[in-house]
């Protein structure tokens, strides 16, 4: 199954050479890839990359930004494709940055990500939960402050 | 390790004969027990219970409420104890309802709960996350409505 990425609003996290794919709408959707220098050398040969290991994260982020900047376009030049095994949440997913020009589809980079284990998903969800709790608490604080501020202004205006 | 339950603000969920123990402050804390009619008969003999299987959930909830109602007391008569293996999040936990009178500690009921697997914790966290998202959205809606209402009243009062 081929799937256009941004129809799912996926999140791509690149941290050093750790790549993580998540979906806000699906708590169990978690794919990971850690690229070692050795992995990168294999990838470089297989896919004919010209960049080196040190500049890979930055170049990868630039590619993602190209795709991101064209997500509103009717005929985007750069697209992300995600191809999953069935069922989606077992096994691996292949994540591909594709440029489409008048002649053909060009694969810029293709990465194979493994689905997170139950333990990894569990840890990921605990982090989500903890940051959502902070956001909810901040919202609650803001609500109380807004109520107070506006009530004070209101009672002042009504005097 | 013996641990007084409400120092941790645990949540006890009783749904038919499924008992679940969670802790808002610790996303990985999840203990489960499903009591079949057969399990119950063993429990009944071992612990000398007088209730039958059908009334067990209701009676158990009544015991919990007794404990809950005394949580503010300086010398509570009913207490919940949780005794865990070390490390806490592996293996099982024993959950005991204890009445203390002038003579002795009386065990009313003692249940052995198993720690949730990674998969169970994962599913539990996904449910938490989803309900927290709803709560956060409701709070956001309330904040916007409060801002609008009070601004409207304020501009009316200032005219």
PDB file of N, CA and C in Angstrom, chain A residues 2-73:
ATOM      1  N   UNK A   2       0.657   2.115  -0.950  1.00  0.00           N
ATOM      2  CA  UNK A   2       1.371   3.388  -1.027  1.00  0.00           C
ATOM      3  C   UNK A   2       0.470   4.451  -0.398  1.00  0.00           C
ATOM      4  N   UNK A   3       1.038   5.320   0.315  1.00  0.00           N
ATOM      5  CA  UNK A   3       0.219   6.292   1.018  1.00  0.00           C
ATOM      6  C   UNK A   3       0.929   7.648   1.012  1.00  0.00           C
ATOM      7  N   UNK A   4       0.212   8.683   0.617  1.00  0.00           N
ATOM      8  CA  UNK A   4       0.825  10.004   0.621  1.00  0.00           C
ATOM      9  C   UNK A   4       0.889  10.467   2.076  1.00  0.00           C
ATOM     10  N   UNK A   5       2.066  10.933   2.508  1.00  0.00           N
ATOM     11  CA  UNK A   5       2.271  11.161   3.934  1.00  0.00           C
ATOM     12  C   UNK A   5       1.356  12.200   4.540  1.00  0.00           C
ATOM     13  N   UNK A   6       1.288  13.362   3.946  1.00  0.00           N
ATOM     14  CA  UNK A   6       0.641  14.446   4.660  1.00  0.00           C
ATOM     15  C   UNK A   6      -0.877  14.374   4.638  1.00  0.00           C
ATOM     16  N   UNK A   7      -1.417  13.337   4.001  1.00  0.00           N
ATOM     17  CA  UNK A   7      -2.839  13.102   4.184  1.00  0.00           C
ATOM     18  C   UNK A   7      -3.061  12.580   5.603  1.00  0.00           C
ATOM     19  N   UNK A   8      -2.011  12.138   6.270  1.00  0.00           N
ATOM     20  CA  UNK A   8      -2.126  11.637   7.632  1.00  0.00           C
ATOM     21  C   UNK A   8      -1.590  12.621   8.667  1.00  0.00           C
ATOM     22  N   UNK A   9      -1.020  13.733   8.242  1.00  0.00           N
ATOM     23  CA  UNK A   9      -0.415  14.687   9.171  1.00  0.00           C
ATOM     24  C   UNK A   9       0.564  14.005  10.090  1.00  0.00           C
ATOM     25  N   UNK A  10       1.507  13.304   9.504  1.00  0.00           N
ATOM     26  CA  UNK A  10       2.511  12.625  10.306  1.00  0.00           C
ATOM     27  C   UNK A  10       3.540  13.607  10.832  1.00  0.00           C
ATOM     28  N   UNK A  11       4.190  13.224  11.899  1.00  0.00           N
ATOM     29  CA  UNK A  11       5.275  14.029  12.424  1.00  0.00           C
ATOM     30  C   UNK A  11       6.579  13.291  12.218  1.00  0.00           C
ATOM     31  N   UNK A  12       7.535  13.975  11.654  1.00  0.00           N
ATOM     32  CA  UNK A  12       8.855  13.375  11.468  1.00  0.00           C
ATOM     33  C   UNK A  12       9.808  14.066  12.431  1.00  0.00           C
ATOM     34  N   UNK A  13      10.397  13.291  13.318  1.00  0.00           N
ATOM     35  CA  UNK A  13      11.347  13.839  14.264  1.00  0.00           C
ATOM     36  C   UNK A  13      12.735  13.359  13.878  1.00  0.00           C
ATOM     37  N   UNK A  14      13.633  14.291  13.666  1.00  0.00           N
ATOM     38  CA  UNK A  14      15.015  13.920  13.337  1.00  0.00           C
ATOM     39  C   UNK A  14      15.900  14.445  14.450  1.00  0.00           C
ATOM     40  N   UNK A  15      16.560  13.541  15.145  1.00  0.00           N
ATOM     41  CA  UNK A  15      17.381  13.932  16.292  1.00  0.00           C
ATOM     42  C   UNK A  15      18.686  13.186  16.115  1.00  0.00           C
ATOM     43  N   UNK A  16      19.728  13.933  15.797  1.00  0.00           N
ATOM     44  CA  UNK A  16      20.975  13.316  15.351  1.00  0.00           C
ATOM     45  C   UNK A  16      20.625  12.368  14.224  1.00  0.00           C
ATOM     46  N   UNK A  17      20.922  11.094  14.354  1.00  0.00           N
ATOM     47  CA  UNK A  17      20.559  10.163  13.267  1.00  0.00           C
ATOM     48  C   UNK A  17      19.407   9.261  13.665  1.00  0.00           C
ATOM     49  N   UNK A  18      18.588   9.709  14.635  1.00  0.00           N
ATOM     50  CA  UNK A  18      17.371   8.975  14.974  1.00  0.00           C
ATOM     51  C   UNK A  18      16.212   9.612  14.237  1.00  0.00           C
ATOM     52  N   UNK A  19      15.502   8.795  13.486  1.00  0.00           N
ATOM     53  CA  UNK A  19      14.340   9.309  12.764  1.00  0.00           C
ATOM     54  C   UNK A  19      13.108   8.627  13.317  1.00  0.00           C
ATOM     55  N   UNK A  20      12.108   9.398  13.615  1.00  0.00           N
ATOM     56  CA  UNK A  20      10.894   8.866  14.234  1.00  0.00           C
ATOM     57  C   UNK A  20       9.683   9.414  13.485  1.00  0.00           C
ATOM     58  N   UNK A  21       8.744   8.541  13.223  1.00  0.00           N
ATOM     59  CA  UNK A  21       7.541   8.909  12.481  1.00  0.00           C
ATOM     60  C   UNK A  21       6.345   8.644  13.378  1.00  0.00           C
ATOM     61  N   UNK A  22       5.550   9.681  13.643  1.00  0.00           N
ATOM     62  CA  UNK A  22       4.371   9.491  14.493  1.00  0.00           C
ATOM     63  C   UNK A  22       3.167  10.169  13.872  1.00  0.00           C
ATOM     64  N   UNK A  23       2.003   9.844  14.377  1.00  0.00           N
ATOM     65  CA  UNK A  23       0.747  10.369  13.851  1.00  0.00           C
ATOM     66  C   UNK A  23      -0.121  10.789  15.036  1.00  0.00           C
ATOM     67  N   UNK A  24      -0.373  12.101  15.144  1.00  0.00           N
ATOM     68  CA  UNK A  24      -1.180  12.606  16.260  1.00  0.00           C
ATOM     69  C   UNK A  24      -2.535  11.921  16.373  1.00  0.00           C
ATOM     70  N   UNK A  25      -3.053  11.475  15.251  1.00  0.00           N
ATOM     71  CA  UNK A  25      -4.399  10.893  15.254  1.00  0.00           C
ATOM     72  C   UNK A  25      -4.405   9.407  15.578  1.00  0.00           C
ATOM     73  N   UNK A  26      -3.229   8.803  15.670  1.00  0.00           N
ATOM     74  CA  UNK A  26      -3.164   7.362  15.899  1.00  0.00           C
ATOM     75  C   UNK A  26      -2.065   7.066  16.919  1.00  0.00           C
ATOM     76  N   UNK A  27      -2.452   6.836  18.190  1.00  0.00           N
ATOM     77  CA  UNK A  27      -1.447   6.689  19.246  1.00  0.00           C
ATOM     78  C   UNK A  27      -0.491   5.517  19.042  1.00  0.00           C
ATOM     79  N   UNK A  28      -0.908   4.519  18.263  1.00  0.00           N
ATOM     80  CA  UNK A  28      -0.051   3.334  18.096  1.00  0.00           C
ATOM     81  C   UNK A  28       0.898   3.441  16.906  1.00  0.00           C
ATOM     82  N   UNK A  29       0.771   4.534  16.142  1.00  0.00           N
ATOM     83  CA  UNK A  29       1.594   4.697  14.950  1.00  0.00           C
ATOM     84  C   UNK A  29       2.957   5.246  15.360  1.00  0.00           C
ATOM     85  N   UNK A  30       3.963   4.401  15.314  1.00  0.00           N
ATOM     86  CA  UNK A  30       5.319   4.816  15.693  1.00  0.00           C
ATOM     87  C   UNK A  30       6.330   3.989  14.918  1.00  0.00           C
ATOM     88  N   UNK A  31       7.110   4.663  14.079  1.00  0.00           N
ATOM     89  CA  UNK A  31       8.169   3.990  13.333  1.00  0.00           C
ATOM     90  C   UNK A  31       9.500   4.674  13.648  1.00  0.00           C
ATOM     91  N   UNK A  32      10.511   3.860  13.819  1.00  0.00           N
ATOM     92  CA  UNK A  32      11.825   4.361  14.218  1.00  0.00           C
ATOM     93  C   UNK A  32      12.910   3.903  13.264  1.00  0.00           C
ATOM     94  N   UNK A  33      13.937   4.727  13.162  1.00  0.00           N
ATOM     95  CA  UNK A  33      15.149   4.292  12.484  1.00  0.00           C
ATOM     96  C   UNK A  33      16.334   5.011  13.115  1.00  0.00           C
ATOM     97  N   UNK A  34      17.312   4.253  13.501  1.00  0.00           N
ATOM     98  CA  UNK A  34      18.566   4.849  13.952  1.00  0.00           C
ATOM     99  C   UNK A  34      19.617   4.502  12.921  1.00  0.00           C
ATOM    100  N   UNK A  35      20.254   5.519  12.378  1.00  0.00           N
ATOM    101  CA  UNK A  35      21.242   5.297  11.316  1.00  0.00           C
ATOM    102  C   UNK A  35      22.648   5.430  11.879  1.00  0.00           C
ATOM    103  N   UNK A  36      23.360   4.329  11.912  1.00  0.00           N
ATOM    104  CA  UNK A  36      24.759   4.370  12.355  1.00  0.00           C
ATOM    105  C   UNK A  36      25.624   4.790  11.165  1.00  0.00           C
ATOM    106  N   UNK A  37      26.893   5.086  11.444  1.00  0.00           N
ATOM    107  CA  UNK A  37      27.785   5.481  10.350  1.00  0.00           C
ATOM    108  C   UNK A  37      27.895   4.353   9.320  1.00  0.00           C
ATOM    109  N   UNK A  38      27.909   3.119   9.823  1.00  0.00           N
ATOM    110  CA  UNK A  38      27.995   1.955   8.935  1.00  0.00           C
ATOM    111  C   UNK A  38      26.745   1.837   8.054  1.00  0.00           C
ATOM    112  N   UNK A  39      25.554   1.952   8.697  1.00  0.00           N
ATOM    113  CA  UNK A  39      24.308   1.933   7.934  1.00  0.00           C
ATOM    114  C   UNK A  39      24.346   2.993   6.845  1.00  0.00           C
ATOM    115  N   UNK A  40      24.868   4.172   7.249  1.00  0.00           N
ATOM    116  CA  UNK A  40      24.848   5.283   6.310  1.00  0.00           C
ATOM    117  C   UNK A  40      25.718   4.988   5.092  1.00  0.00           C
ATOM    118  N   UNK A  41      26.870   4.344   5.327  1.00  0.00           N
ATOM    119  CA  UNK A  41      27.753   4.035   4.194  1.00  0.00           C
ATOM    120  C   UNK A  41      27.059   3.085   3.206  1.00  0.00           C
ATOM    121  N   UNK A  42      26.328   2.097   3.736  1.00  0.00           N
ATOM    122  CA  UNK A  42      25.574   1.170   2.884  1.00  0.00           C
ATOM    123  C   UNK A  42      24.516   1.931   2.085  1.00  0.00           C
ATOM    124  N   UNK A  43      23.762   2.786   2.813  1.00  0.00           N
ATOM    125  CA  UNK A  43      22.709   3.599   2.207  1.00  0.00           C
ATOM    126  C   UNK A  43      23.285   4.477   1.093  1.00  0.00           C
ATOM    127  N   UNK A  44      24.465   5.044   1.381  1.00  0.00           N
ATOM    128  CA  UNK A  44      25.108   5.967   0.447  1.00  0.00           C
ATOM    129  C   UNK A  44      25.444   5.268  -0.876  1.00  0.00           C
ATOM    130  N   UNK A  45      25.985   4.062  -0.740  1.00  0.00           N
ATOM    131  CA  UNK A  45      26.335   3.291  -1.935  1.00  0.00           C
ATOM    132  C   UNK A  45      25.072   2.854  -2.669  1.00  0.00           C
ATOM    133  N   UNK A  46      24.118   2.252  -1.935  1.00  0.00           N
ATOM    134  CA  UNK A  46      22.892   1.733  -2.552  1.00  0.00           C
ATOM    135  C   UNK A  46      22.110   2.806  -3.288  1.00  0.00           C
ATOM    136  N   UNK A  47      22.033   4.001  -2.672  1.00  0.00           N
ATOM    137  CA  UNK A  47      21.155   5.022  -3.241  1.00  0.00           C
ATOM    138  C   UNK A  47      21.929   6.150  -3.932  1.00  0.00           C
ATOM    139  N   UNK A  48      23.254   5.950  -4.056  1.00  0.00           N
ATOM    140  CA  UNK A  48      24.070   6.938  -4.766  1.00  0.00           C
ATOM    141  C   UNK A  48      24.012   8.333  -4.167  1.00  0.00           C
ATOM    142  N   UNK A  49      24.068   8.404  -2.830  1.00  0.00           N
ATOM    143  CA  UNK A  49      24.031   9.718  -2.182  1.00  0.00           C
ATOM    144  C   UNK A  49      25.386  10.400  -2.287  1.00  0.00           C
ATOM    145  N   UNK A  50      25.390  11.747  -2.372  1.00  0.00           N
ATOM    146  CA  UNK A  50      26.642  12.486  -2.475  1.00  0.00           C
ATOM    147  C   UNK A  50      27.038  13.125  -1.149  1.00  0.00           C
ATOM    148  N   UNK A  51      26.090  13.153  -0.213  1.00  0.00           N
ATOM    149  CA  UNK A  51      26.379  13.781   1.080  1.00  0.00           C
ATOM    150  C   UNK A  51      27.153  12.826   1.987  1.00  0.00           C
ATOM    151  N   UNK A  52      27.760  13.397   3.046  1.00  0.00           N
ATOM    152  CA  UNK A  52      28.443  12.523   4.006  1.00  0.00           C
ATOM    153  C   UNK A  52      27.627  12.376   5.293  1.00  0.00           C
ATOM    154  N   UNK A  53      28.092  11.494   6.153  1.00  0.00           N
ATOM    155  CA  UNK A  53      27.352  11.143   7.373  1.00  0.00           C
ATOM    156  C   UNK A  53      27.070  12.369   8.233  1.00  0.00           C
ATOM    157  N   UNK A  54      28.085  13.253   8.359  1.00  0.00           N
ATOM    158  CA  UNK A  54      27.949  14.411   9.249  1.00  0.00           C
ATOM    159  C   UNK A  54      26.847  15.355   8.772  1.00  0.00           C
ATOM    160  N   UNK A  55      26.706  15.496   7.463  1.00  0.00           N
ATOM    161  CA  UNK A  55      25.721  16.461   6.979  1.00  0.00           C
ATOM    162  C   UNK A  55      24.362  15.814   6.697  1.00  0.00           C
ATOM    163  N   UNK A  56      24.263  14.480   6.893  1.00  0.00           N
ATOM    164  CA  UNK A  56      23.008  13.785   6.575  1.00  0.00           C
ATOM    165  C   UNK A  56      21.777  14.352   7.304  1.00  0.00           C
ATOM    166  N   UNK A  57      21.821  14.532   8.642  1.00  0.00           N
ATOM    167  CA  UNK A  57      20.601  15.024   9.308  1.00  0.00           C
ATOM    168  C   UNK A  57      20.121  16.352   8.717  1.00  0.00           C
ATOM    169  N   UNK A  58      21.063  17.297   8.529  1.00  0.00           N
ATOM    170  CA  UNK A  58      20.690  18.612   8.011  1.00  0.00           C
ATOM    171  C   UNK A  58      20.104  18.510   6.605  1.00  0.00           C
ATOM    172  N   UNK A  59      20.724  17.687   5.760  1.00  0.00           N
ATOM    173  CA  UNK A  59      20.241  17.529   4.376  1.00  0.00           C
ATOM    174  C   UNK A  59      18.870  16.859   4.358  1.00  0.00           C
ATOM    175  N   UNK A  60      18.688  15.906   5.249  1.00  0.00           N
ATOM    176  CA  UNK A  60      17.408  15.203   5.333  1.00  0.00           C
ATOM    177  C   UNK A  60      16.305  16.178   5.757  1.00  0.00           C
ATOM    178  N   UNK A  61      16.622  17.022   6.736  1.00  0.00           N
ATOM    179  CA  UNK A  61      15.646  18.023   7.192  1.00  0.00           C
ATOM    180  C   UNK A  61      15.316  18.990   6.055  1.00  0.00           C
ATOM    181  N   UNK A  62      16.330  19.352   5.271  1.00  0.00           N
ATOM    182  CA  UNK A  62      16.075  20.251   4.130  1.00  0.00           C
ATOM    183  C   UNK A  62      15.124  19.607   3.126  1.00  0.00           C
ATOM    184  N   UNK A  63      15.321  18.310   2.865  1.00  0.00           N
ATOM    185  CA  UNK A  63      14.415  17.580   1.968  1.00  0.00           C
ATOM    186  C   UNK A  63      12.985  17.585   2.517  1.00  0.00           C
ATOM    187  N   UNK A  64      12.866  17.322   3.830  1.00  0.00           N
ATOM    188  CA  UNK A  64      11.534  17.311   4.458  1.00  0.00           C
ATOM    189  C   UNK A  64      10.874  18.677   4.341  1.00  0.00           C
ATOM    190  N   UNK A  65      11.691  19.738   4.530  1.00  0.00           N
ATOM    191  CA  UNK A  65      11.134  21.084   4.430  1.00  0.00           C
ATOM    192  C   UNK A  65      10.669  21.397   3.011  1.00  0.00           C
ATOM    193  N   UNK A  66      11.391  20.882   2.016  1.00  0.00           N
ATOM    194  CA  UNK A  66      10.947  21.036   0.624  1.00  0.00           C
ATOM    195  C   UNK A  66       9.554  20.434   0.459  1.00  0.00           C
ATOM    196  N   UNK A  67       9.382  19.213   0.970  1.00  0.00           N
ATOM    197  CA  UNK A  67       8.074  18.543   0.875  1.00  0.00           C
ATOM    198  C   UNK A  67       7.023  19.347   1.632  1.00  0.00           C
ATOM    199  N   UNK A  68       7.402  19.781   2.838  1.00  0.00           N
ATOM    200  CA  UNK A  68       6.466  20.490   3.702  1.00  0.00           C
ATOM    201  C   UNK A  68       5.991  21.780   3.050  1.00  0.00           C
ATOM    202  N   UNK A  69       6.945  22.492   2.407  1.00  0.00           N
ATOM    203  CA  UNK A  69       6.610  23.797   1.819  1.00  0.00           C
ATOM    204  C   UNK A  69       5.676  23.641   0.622  1.00  0.00           C
ATOM    205  N   UNK A  70       5.585  22.432   0.080  1.00  0.00           N
ATOM    206  CA  UNK A  70       4.733  22.237  -1.098  1.00  0.00           C
ATOM    207  C   UNK A  70       3.443  21.512  -0.774  1.00  0.00           C
ATOM    208  N   UNK A  71       3.155  21.355   0.524  1.00  0.00           N
ATOM    209  CA  UNK A  71       1.990  20.535   0.842  1.00  0.00           C
ATOM    210  C   UNK A  71       0.662  21.165   0.429  1.00  0.00           C
ATOM    211  N   UNK A  72       0.645  22.498   0.255  1.00  0.00           N
ATOM    212  CA  UNK A  72      -0.598  23.152  -0.156  1.00  0.00           C
ATOM    213  C   UNK A  72      -0.728  23.204  -1.683  1.00  0.00           C
ATOM    214  N   UNK A  73       0.354  22.892  -2.358  1.00  0.00           N
ATOM    215  CA  UNK A  73       0.356  23.017  -3.819  1.00  0.00           C
ATOM    216  C   UNK A  73      -0.511  21.941  -4.486  1.00  0.00           C
TER     217      UNK A  73
END
